[in-house]
Structures are given as structure tokens and as C-alpha cells.
């Protein structure tokens, strides 16, 4: 939806809402995609958002609410009666219903689970068992599966019958008598097959599936690797228990990328772009700021150790920022490539040594370029021997930073910590401390020659 | 594929390749997914990779080659005869064929276009017209479209006929006599519909399409927004000209996220994780390192302006790293949220003021927490008045950094520059210079009280 259209629609609806003209509002909203209605709602005043959402029938409301961002949804839902929530949950697919129920306070959740239809309630309870960020946590129970003895004709009949309940059908999953997944059939293959053939004779047996407990990031990498639109989820015995579709995976990929970026910037909890609570934002960002704070106190102590040298060569002080910054920048560059490679599953543990040796070679080139440049400038405007000390320091600081930047994420992965948290303030702070020690150490060692 | 399996397979194939046992190698590779074969190839020695790839029939080779990472593919293709490339291109879908041809040196590309079948050659030439990072640049010409007068029965017949050419069919696109896109029909709807109905009576008219020149990142946001698995691409007149499937969009999303992260880290060109050329990596990273270098020379000059104050209060020197680092970290935190919000299309230009005011409030909280902490420590171990100067500096530096961090990406977007390039070294360097000036300015102003 274009920004201009959106602005006009919002103005119209704000006006109509103030007039309580519900019929006109629904006239405007009808025929819009749920995502567009959600965007309109998100831009209304809080009071009007609540009013307009209240006008929607349960079916539309259920489509719209899953499209709202987390902050808006949480606020909106917190003001709804549990009867209304139950109506909405009843219209949702199992995975969305589960997400919504999981966000509710316990006593409301219980009331909702009591009020919705029994099948739905069972499904939600089943899905609630799984960790949120795993295949089980994002799968839905709406899929089409059939026994291997079914004929193509019967399968098509079955799809007709199920058409309402399962909005997205790309593949039919085929199971044996024990419920074990034995193959799948893209809809296209079903159309192409003979009516009287049995599924077991036309199925594709080479089916890629994931276990319920697999991390969602790994599931996303499998979608990407094998170009999938949906994937069946199986339990530890290999029985089909759910399905994940690619639209949910697209969300996962965006979410994981945002999370990685935010961790790299030193933000503890994933911060919603539309987050409104200043304290929530602050508390997400403070922890790493404070780690940096402590690190910089140590840096102050490092400088203090070199007080005598600094007094002797006062000029050395002016290049402290440069040594810190060049180390920090080089370290982040190396770390970013490694963190991203790990996240995409493209950097295997075997590559560790290769990656490190490459980073060292790159930092040699970059350190020499920057070092030579600095030497030239200082040699011309001041004196060559101080220029040489600065250039060597620069080279050493950049090499050190690249090694730190590339190795810390690799080490964190090995001990099972998310490498992304390392790539920001942690590496920068380490670099500052070690970089300062290297620089001032070299200055002190060469005091007599400068 | 598990790491352990992979390792064993690679060892086996390395051995078999040294023995030139082509039959055994093919026995191992057959039945593996193209992505897995590509991974195996990527882990072989260069010589063996070439040998094993040479064993694959053109069809398999075409599937495998699109799964190789850019670096491996480029190297492999550069060593193939143009006859072999032509064979492979002939088996590819139009979008992949176009990507491969686009990577070839001009004279080889011409030879290949002459050698492949005429229809394929026309398609590739047509697709080569579009910019690489646009809808037209990633679309394929393999889609199923039918006139609106077609009956459901005829449509199913047509799909049967086209089943070979168009591997992924999720939707049938419906066009009028002029080729204008008028609607679409998911395969499921086709199965559910009556055989004698005309497409125009069962189609979904409310079809989301994109123009050929739309940026691929925007296309990705539309897929995400509307939960799509494929989207039709139309020319400026609204005529159907291509189709984009979600597997390509998943690649785009990963690619754009990697690109953003690398830009934020100050890496000029997107660096491949498996990139092997040290100089290519260096030259991608050097530009922003040098911008930082120049910035830090300016920082040195700033310090030089305050030489007298620094000599008077030598202690002030020890907190230079802290002021720089706290500003840098706060700035990057603010910038990351804004850059990500812009990339996901979740931060509209109208939000600019809201975002800025929120950042200022967050930085007030964080700056006060860090400032108070610093005041406490310095007041206890040294003296309260110097503690106060440090605390106020810290607050001012953090507020300044947040404003810079949030506003620079927003300004860059307005002038049409990718905001991600701003979020790294640029903001850090600005922060260093301004932060130092704020800190030393405050120190100088309060010299007599300390």
C-alpha cells in the first residue's frame, strides 16, 4: 500500500471513528488484505484502533491480528474480553492460535482454552508443549496427509473436503499405517497422475523432514538449502506431527537477522522497531553499555600504567583515539563475516583454521596500507622515528584486532554461546584494552629513539 | 547433511577421484540433492572438483551448479569449454541460465547464446535487459498462464502438458486477450472447481503483482507482508511477463541481510563467506578503514587543540577511551534499530520525529545510569568535582551519539543513500570527534573547579 493512500485512508477512518460511523469504516476496510488493515490499525490513535478492531467480525479480526506487530497486538489483546479473544482464536490456524494463547496471562489463557472448540483447544495444548524457537514451536497442524493405499482420485476428493480447513496446500504427505511419514506428492503431481493409481506408487519417497526439537534457524537454513515451500515435521519416532510453511520461515529469517544485528550492536533483548516503552528499550541496551563501561575503566588503568611515558612523549596521547578506532573497526569487520557465515551454516568447524589464516593475511595487507600512510604523514610533519613507532603500532593493533574479531565468535560457537553477541561491544572493548597496551608498550619501548 | 557423513563421503570421493573410478563416484552421488552434491564438490581439492563435476550429466550439472557458492561457481565455470557450458545452460530454467550467462566473459557468453536452443537464447537475452537487483532481474519465464476463457478441464490438461517445463507450479495466472494479468488461481482451487467452469468465473481477481523495475528488497518485503509463495511480474502496461518464487526470495532476504550487516561493519562490497582472494577482501574493507583513518587524524587535531587543558589536568587523559567507546556503542545501538526498521519497511518517513524523540529519551536514561555510576566511582577514589565533570560529559556524549546514530540513517534514506553504510565506521568516527570535543570542552570550561 502506498504511503500516500495510507495517509488518506487513516485520516478518513480517524474522522469516521470520531463520528462512530461503523458502516462506512467497514466499507473502506473490506477487500483490503489483512496486512493492510493491520497497518491502518497500527497508525490510528489508540482509542480508535480499539474501536475499529471491535467492528471486525471474528474471522477478519483473526486474520488481522496475526499481522499486527508484537507491541500493538499485545496492547490490543490486553484490552479485549476473554469471550472476544476466544471467538478470534476459534477462527485461527493452530500455530497462530498457539502464539496468541502463549502471550496471554495464565488465567485468561485458561478461560480461552475452555471456551474455544475442543479440537482447537487440544491442538493448542499440544503445540504449547514445544519450545517457541524450534520446529515444533512454529509448525501448524493444518496439513493434508493420507495413507499410502489411498488412490489419486480419493486423494483429490479428500482435498476438496479439506479445502476450507487447510488454506495452503502445496504438498500431500503420505503416511503408513503407523503414521510414519513415507513420502510426499506435490499437488501438481497429483493432477498429472492417473486417477486410479495409489499414492504409494506415485509418491516421492525422498522427503526432507525435520524433528520437532530442531532450532528454527536450522530449519530456515534447510528451507534455503533445498528451496522448499513447506516441510513436514516428525516426532522422535518419525511420525508426521506437523507442517511448516515458507511464509513462517520468511518471518524466522527476518527475525533471526534482526536478532543477530541487534546482538552485534550490543542490544540484549530483541528490540521491536515499534517498541514504545523507553525503559524497556533502555534496559535492553544497558547491559552491554555497562560491560563496555567496565572495560573502559580497565582501559583507563592501562593508560595509568603508562603515565610516565605519556608525560615524556606528550604527542603519543593524540594518537590514542586512532589506535582504538582502527582496531575496533578492523575487529568488527572480521567478526561480522565470521558471525554471518556461522548463522547461515556456511562456515563449518573445519574451516576455523582456514578462516583465521585468511584474516591474518587480510589484516597484514590492511595494516601495512594504513601503517605506511601514517608513517608518511608523521615523517613529513614531525619526525620519522615517531612515525615508525606509530606505523608499527597500527600494524600490530590491526593484526591483533582481526585475530580477536575472527576467533572470539568461533570460540563462542564451540562453547555453545551465540556468536552474534560477541561481535559488537565485547570485541571493541577487548580491542581497546589490548590495542592501548600494544601502542603504549611500543611507545615506551622505543622512548629513547623518538 | 551431517558434518560427519559429509567428511566420510568427501574422503571416499577424494580417493576414488585419484583412482579415476568414475562409476563408483557417480554411484555415491546419485540420489543426493543438488545442494548436497554442491557441498561435496566445494570441499574437494580443486583438481578433483573439476574432475567430478565433469562426470555429471548436463541435467545434474545444471542443478548442482546453481547451488554452488559464487566463488566456487565462477572458478569452475572459468575452466569449462563453452560447449559444455552451453549443454548445461540448455538444461537450466530461464532465471538461472541468465545469471550464469551474465557471469561469463562477453565472447564466451556470445558463443553460449549461439549454441543453446533458440527459445532459451531469446529468453536469456530478454531477461538480461533487467537490472540484476530488481524484480525483472530475479524473475523466471517458466510460469503457467492461461486465457480467462479457458475451462478448468482445459487448464488441468495444459498443466499436464507443461508439467515437465515448469517444475514449481503453485498458481495458474489468468490473462485477458491483451496479455494483461486479470487474476490467479491456486492449484488447490483448480482441483476443487467444477471441470466445466471457465477460469474467469473461478479466478481470484485480487492479485498482487510487482513491476519489473521494483527493487528486490521491496519485492521481498511484499512476499513477507502478504505471505506469498510466488508473485507475478508485470511490465509497465500491466502485461504478465514473469514470475518470482519464494525460494529465490529467501535467497534475496539472506543476501540483503548479509549486505546490510557488512555495510554496517564498513565492508564496501558484499564479501563472500568463502571468498579466497586476500586482496579482494582487503580492498572491500580498506575504504571505510581509511575514512576512519582520516577521521581519527581529525580527532588527533581536536586533542591537540586541548593540549593546554590536558597538561593541566593530566587525569582527563585516562578517560578519553571511555568517552569515545561509550559514545560509539550508544550510537551503533540507535543506528542499528533505525537501519533495520528501514530495511524491513517498518519505519515510515512519518515516524522520523517519533523515533528521534524516543532515542533521546532512551539516551537520557542510559546516559544518567552510566554517568551516575562514573560519578560515584570517581567521587570515592578521587574527587567529586572531577567526577561531576566526567558524569556530565558521559551524559552529553551518549545523548549526542544517540541523536547522531538515529538521524544519520534517516537523513541518508531521504537523500537516497543506503542507510546501512552509515551505521558503522561513519557514525563511530563522527562520535569520536564530537565526543572528544564535548568531553574536553567541558573539562576546559570547568578547569578552575576541579
XYZ file of C-alpha atoms in Angstrom, chain A residues 206 208 225-226, chain B residues 1-2 5-6 8-10 12-13 24-41 52 56-57 59-61 63-64 67:
40
model
C 12.897 -38.886 -0.816
C 13.075 -33.937 3.650
C 19.360 -25.094 1.053
C 16.705 -27.225 -0.604
C 23.721 -33.455 5.544
C 25.529 -34.182 8.796
C 28.631 -38.091 6.818
C 29.961 -35.301 4.683
C 33.373 -39.563 5.094
C 31.855 -39.017 1.674
C 34.479 -36.422 0.815
C 35.816 -41.563 -0.216
C 35.412 -39.395 -3.275
C 31.789 -45.554 -8.055
C 31.765 -41.780 -7.694
C 28.520 -41.483 -9.616
C 27.061 -44.308 -7.523
C 27.757 -42.294 -4.400
C 26.467 -39.011 -5.775
C 23.287 -40.304 -7.416
C 20.197 -39.729 -5.323
C 21.759 -36.881 -3.376
C 20.114 -33.467 -3.524
C 21.868 -30.975 -5.792
C 22.665 -28.782 -2.765
C 24.405 -31.725 -1.105
C 26.368 -32.614 -4.230
C 27.405 -28.955 -4.454
C 28.620 -29.030 -0.875
C 30.630 -32.183 -1.533
C 32.181 -30.606 -4.631
C 33.949 -34.989 -10.530
C 27.918 -35.281 -14.159
C 25.407 -35.342 -16.991
C 20.955 -32.064 -16.311
C 22.522 -32.903 -12.949
C 25.365 -30.464 -13.583
C 21.088 -28.406 -10.892
C 24.348 -28.612 -8.983
C 23.756 -24.486 -5.692
